[in-house]
Amino acid sequence: MNVMSFFFPAGAPLRLMVVVAASALLAGFRSILVPVGDDVRSVSQEIPSLDVKALHQLGVPILWIDARSEKEFQADHIPGALWLNESNFETGIDGLLERWSPETALVVYCSSKTCDASRHLASRLKQSGFSVVYVLEGGWEAWQKR
Amino acid sequence: MSKCISFRYWWAIGVFALSSLGSLRAELSWDPKPVETTVEAGSEPISHVFEIKNTGAKPVRIQRLQSDCPCVTLTSQEEMIAAGGTARIEARFEVGDRIGNQRKRITVFTDDPRDSVVPLGWNIQIPEIIRIRPVFLHWKAGAEPLPQQAKAEVLLPGAKIKGWRLEKKGFRAEVREDGAGVLDIRVQPESASTPSQDRLLIELVNPDKTIRTYSLRLLIR
């Protein structure tokens, strides 16, 4: 069997084989060309994200954490939310502990689906010792549309 | 014969027209590799300028700039990328209290049908100076005040622990240093009958001789 007959066996439509080969090549290249955000994906696997409806069904007190910018927080936020992001983490954690109790679930939100700051912050909170941490799916945008 | 000439004539015009149309389009190019930057924890904000070149013959409008983190602010001096021109997108990253590998995605939206979305990446490494885990110890008010443990590990080469102290009274702490920058911390409240809060402060001397203080929070609630 020569190389050509291995890749293009008799009877198989040549065009189809070329399309399959090209698709496989493109898929391979894609994994090389899109390295950005891999870390974010691994972070998101650790922290569960829930939509507004699912969060209301949790049955535990929720402490909302707004991970957006201070300007966005001041413009509007989920009632009772605490402004905390990684910029002010060291000082913000004291404010969080003022309001935290072991029964509380921390729910972190950012501006929208495209914002990953909430996942980064949620991951850091978990590493810091807070056991129940979630991310609000869709963020502030989803909250407004609820 | 005349029919043949006519066919060749129109064929040539067609090819020319098609190639002209092709050359009239925009052609954006940028570095697809994420930019790698290392910065010290707690530093001032840092900036990077991303360049998008238009090597085509048609100008391109920048419609919107988007970042996946409120810590990255984006500005562009150019609204249009002229044919043969370059747009400079300035990204400013607020370091603040961030640590670890910060992978930021920046998206430039344009009116070019071929490259309507230009993805840019910026990976910022912020080495952690000291890792305190957990960052707080909690006792339930009214429960038995049993001892609890935490660990502090100096990660910045050249940094050294200067000392530690409890901010207030009401807790007892035992701290053992292993000589390699690791502190084994054991804390016990004198009583957990009423809610209270304290901090174990750890002082660290950085290689540049500056002193910074880090906290392990102690909470009775």
PDB file of C-alpha atoms in Angstrom, chain A residues 19-100:
ATOM      1  CA  VAL A  19     -12.440  18.090   3.724  1.00  0.00           C
ATOM      2  CA  VAL A  20     -11.943  15.687   6.659  1.00  0.00           C
ATOM      3  CA  ALA A  21      -8.158  16.100   6.528  1.00  0.00           C
ATOM      4  CA  ALA A  22      -8.452  19.902   6.363  1.00  0.00           C
ATOM      5  CA  SER A  23     -10.884  19.964   9.313  1.00  0.00           C
ATOM      6  CA  ALA A  24      -8.544  17.838  11.404  1.00  0.00           C
ATOM      7  CA  LEU A  25      -5.637  20.135  10.571  1.00  0.00           C
ATOM      8  CA  LEU A  26      -7.652  23.246  11.438  1.00  0.00           C
ATOM      9  CA  ALA A  27      -8.771  21.742  14.736  1.00  0.00           C
ATOM     10  CA  GLY A  28      -5.163  21.033  15.570  1.00  0.00           C
ATOM     11  CA  PHE A  29      -4.069  24.550  14.715  1.00  0.00           C
ATOM     12  CA  ARG A  30      -6.901  26.077  16.727  1.00  0.00           C
ATOM     13  CA  SER A  31      -5.620  24.515  19.916  1.00  0.00           C
ATOM     14  CA  ILE A  32      -2.233  26.084  19.264  1.00  0.00           C
ATOM     15  CA  LEU A  33      -3.555  29.490  18.283  1.00  0.00           C
ATOM     16  CA  VAL A  34      -5.972  30.057  21.184  1.00  0.00           C
ATOM     17  CA  PRO A  35      -3.932  29.733  24.368  1.00  0.00           C
ATOM     18  CA  VAL A  36      -5.393  32.809  26.086  1.00  0.00           C
ATOM     19  CA  GLY A  37      -7.868  32.068  28.824  1.00  0.00           C
ATOM     20  CA  ASP A  38      -6.827  28.498  29.553  1.00  0.00           C
ATOM     21  CA  ASP A  39      -6.169  29.419  33.170  1.00  0.00           C
ATOM     22  CA  VAL A  40      -9.511  31.079  33.469  1.00  0.00           C
ATOM     23  CA  ARG A  41     -11.190  27.913  32.261  1.00  0.00           C
ATOM     24  CA  SER A  42      -9.412  25.814  34.844  1.00  0.00           C
ATOM     25  CA  VAL A  43     -10.420  28.301  37.539  1.00  0.00           C
ATOM     26  CA  SER A  44     -14.024  28.172  36.384  1.00  0.00           C
ATOM     27  CA  GLN A  45     -14.029  24.392  36.755  1.00  0.00           C
ATOM     28  CA  GLU A  46     -13.211  24.719  40.456  1.00  0.00           C
ATOM     29  CA  ILE A  47     -15.925  27.239  41.325  1.00  0.00           C
ATOM     30  CA  PRO A  48     -19.548  26.363  40.626  1.00  0.00           C
ATOM     31  CA  SER A  49     -21.585  29.017  38.874  1.00  0.00           C
ATOM     32  CA  LEU A  50     -25.317  29.240  39.444  1.00  0.00           C
ATOM     33  CA  ASP A  51     -28.036  31.314  37.844  1.00  0.00           C
ATOM     34  CA  VAL A  52     -30.244  33.680  39.865  1.00  0.00           C
ATOM     35  CA  LYS A  53     -33.074  31.117  40.144  1.00  0.00           C
ATOM     36  CA  ALA A  54     -30.790  28.345  41.395  1.00  0.00           C
ATOM     37  CA  LEU A  55     -29.223  30.687  43.952  1.00  0.00           C
ATOM     38  CA  HIS A  56     -32.611  31.552  45.431  1.00  0.00           C
ATOM     39  CA  GLN A  57     -33.226  27.833  45.875  1.00  0.00           C
ATOM     40  CA  LEU A  58     -30.005  27.341  47.861  1.00  0.00           C
ATOM     41  CA  GLY A  59     -31.840  28.005  51.100  1.00  0.00           C
ATOM     42  CA  VAL A  60     -28.883  29.646  52.832  1.00  0.00           C
ATOM     43  CA  PRO A  61     -28.118  33.302  53.512  1.00  0.00           C
ATOM     44  CA  ILE A  62     -26.254  34.857  50.601  1.00  0.00           C
ATOM     45  CA  LEU A  63     -23.581  37.496  50.869  1.00  0.00           C
ATOM     46  CA  TRP A  64     -23.253  39.117  47.452  1.00  0.00           C
ATOM     47  CA  ILE A  65     -19.787  40.217  46.429  1.00  0.00           C
ATOM     48  CA  ASP A  66     -19.485  42.753  43.657  1.00  0.00           C
ATOM     49  CA  ALA A  67     -16.191  42.235  41.799  1.00  0.00           C
ATOM     50  CA  ARG A  68     -16.735  45.083  39.320  1.00  0.00           C
ATOM     51  CA  SER A  69     -14.989  48.434  39.460  1.00  0.00           C
ATOM     52  CA  GLU A  70     -15.779  50.809  42.324  1.00  0.00           C
ATOM     53  CA  LYS A  71     -17.402  53.215  39.862  1.00  0.00           C
ATOM     54  CA  GLU A  72     -19.766  50.519  38.573  1.00  0.00           C
ATOM     55  CA  PHE A  73     -20.552  49.403  42.123  1.00  0.00           C
ATOM     56  CA  GLN A  74     -21.380  52.936  43.184  1.00  0.00           C
ATOM     57  CA  ALA A  75     -23.639  53.437  40.174  1.00  0.00           C
ATOM     58  CA  ASP A  76     -25.772  50.430  41.156  1.00  0.00           C
ATOM     59  CA  HIS A  77     -25.427  46.998  42.705  1.00  0.00           C
ATOM     60  CA  ILE A  78     -27.363  44.059  44.108  1.00  0.00           C
ATOM     61  CA  PRO A  79     -28.951  45.198  47.404  1.00  0.00           C
ATOM     62  CA  GLY A  80     -26.666  44.403  50.332  1.00  0.00           C
ATOM     63  CA  ALA A  81     -23.685  43.572  48.127  1.00  0.00           C
ATOM     64  CA  LEU A  82     -20.154  44.182  49.331  1.00  0.00           C
ATOM     65  CA  TRP A  83     -17.620  45.715  46.959  1.00  0.00           C
ATOM     66  CA  LEU A  84     -14.540  43.525  46.872  1.00  0.00           C
ATOM     67  CA  ASN A  85     -12.171  42.704  44.082  1.00  0.00           C
ATOM     68  CA  GLU A  86      -8.549  41.694  43.841  1.00  0.00           C
ATOM     69  CA  SER A  87      -7.431  45.342  43.735  1.00  0.00           C
ATOM     70  CA  ASN A  88      -8.502  45.867  47.339  1.00  0.00           C
ATOM     71  CA  PHE A  89      -8.379  42.265  48.522  1.00  0.00           C
ATOM     72  CA  GLU A  90      -6.225  42.759  51.630  1.00  0.00           C
ATOM     73  CA  THR A  91      -8.333  45.577  53.060  1.00  0.00           C
ATOM     74  CA  GLY A  92     -11.588  44.255  51.634  1.00  0.00           C
ATOM     75  CA  ILE A  93     -11.254  40.900  53.358  1.00  0.00           C
ATOM     76  CA  ASP A  94     -11.660  42.640  56.745  1.00  0.00           C
ATOM     77  CA  GLY A  95     -14.949  44.152  55.579  1.00  0.00           C
ATOM     78  CA  LEU A  96     -16.033  40.740  54.351  1.00  0.00           C
ATOM     79  CA  LEU A  97     -15.237  39.074  57.674  1.00  0.00           C
ATOM     80  CA  GLU A  98     -17.323  41.719  59.464  1.00  0.00           C
ATOM     81  CA  ARG A  99     -20.376  40.358  57.656  1.00  0.00           C
ATOM     82  CA  TRP A 100     -19.461  36.718  57.116  1.00  0.00           C
TER      83      TRP A 100
END
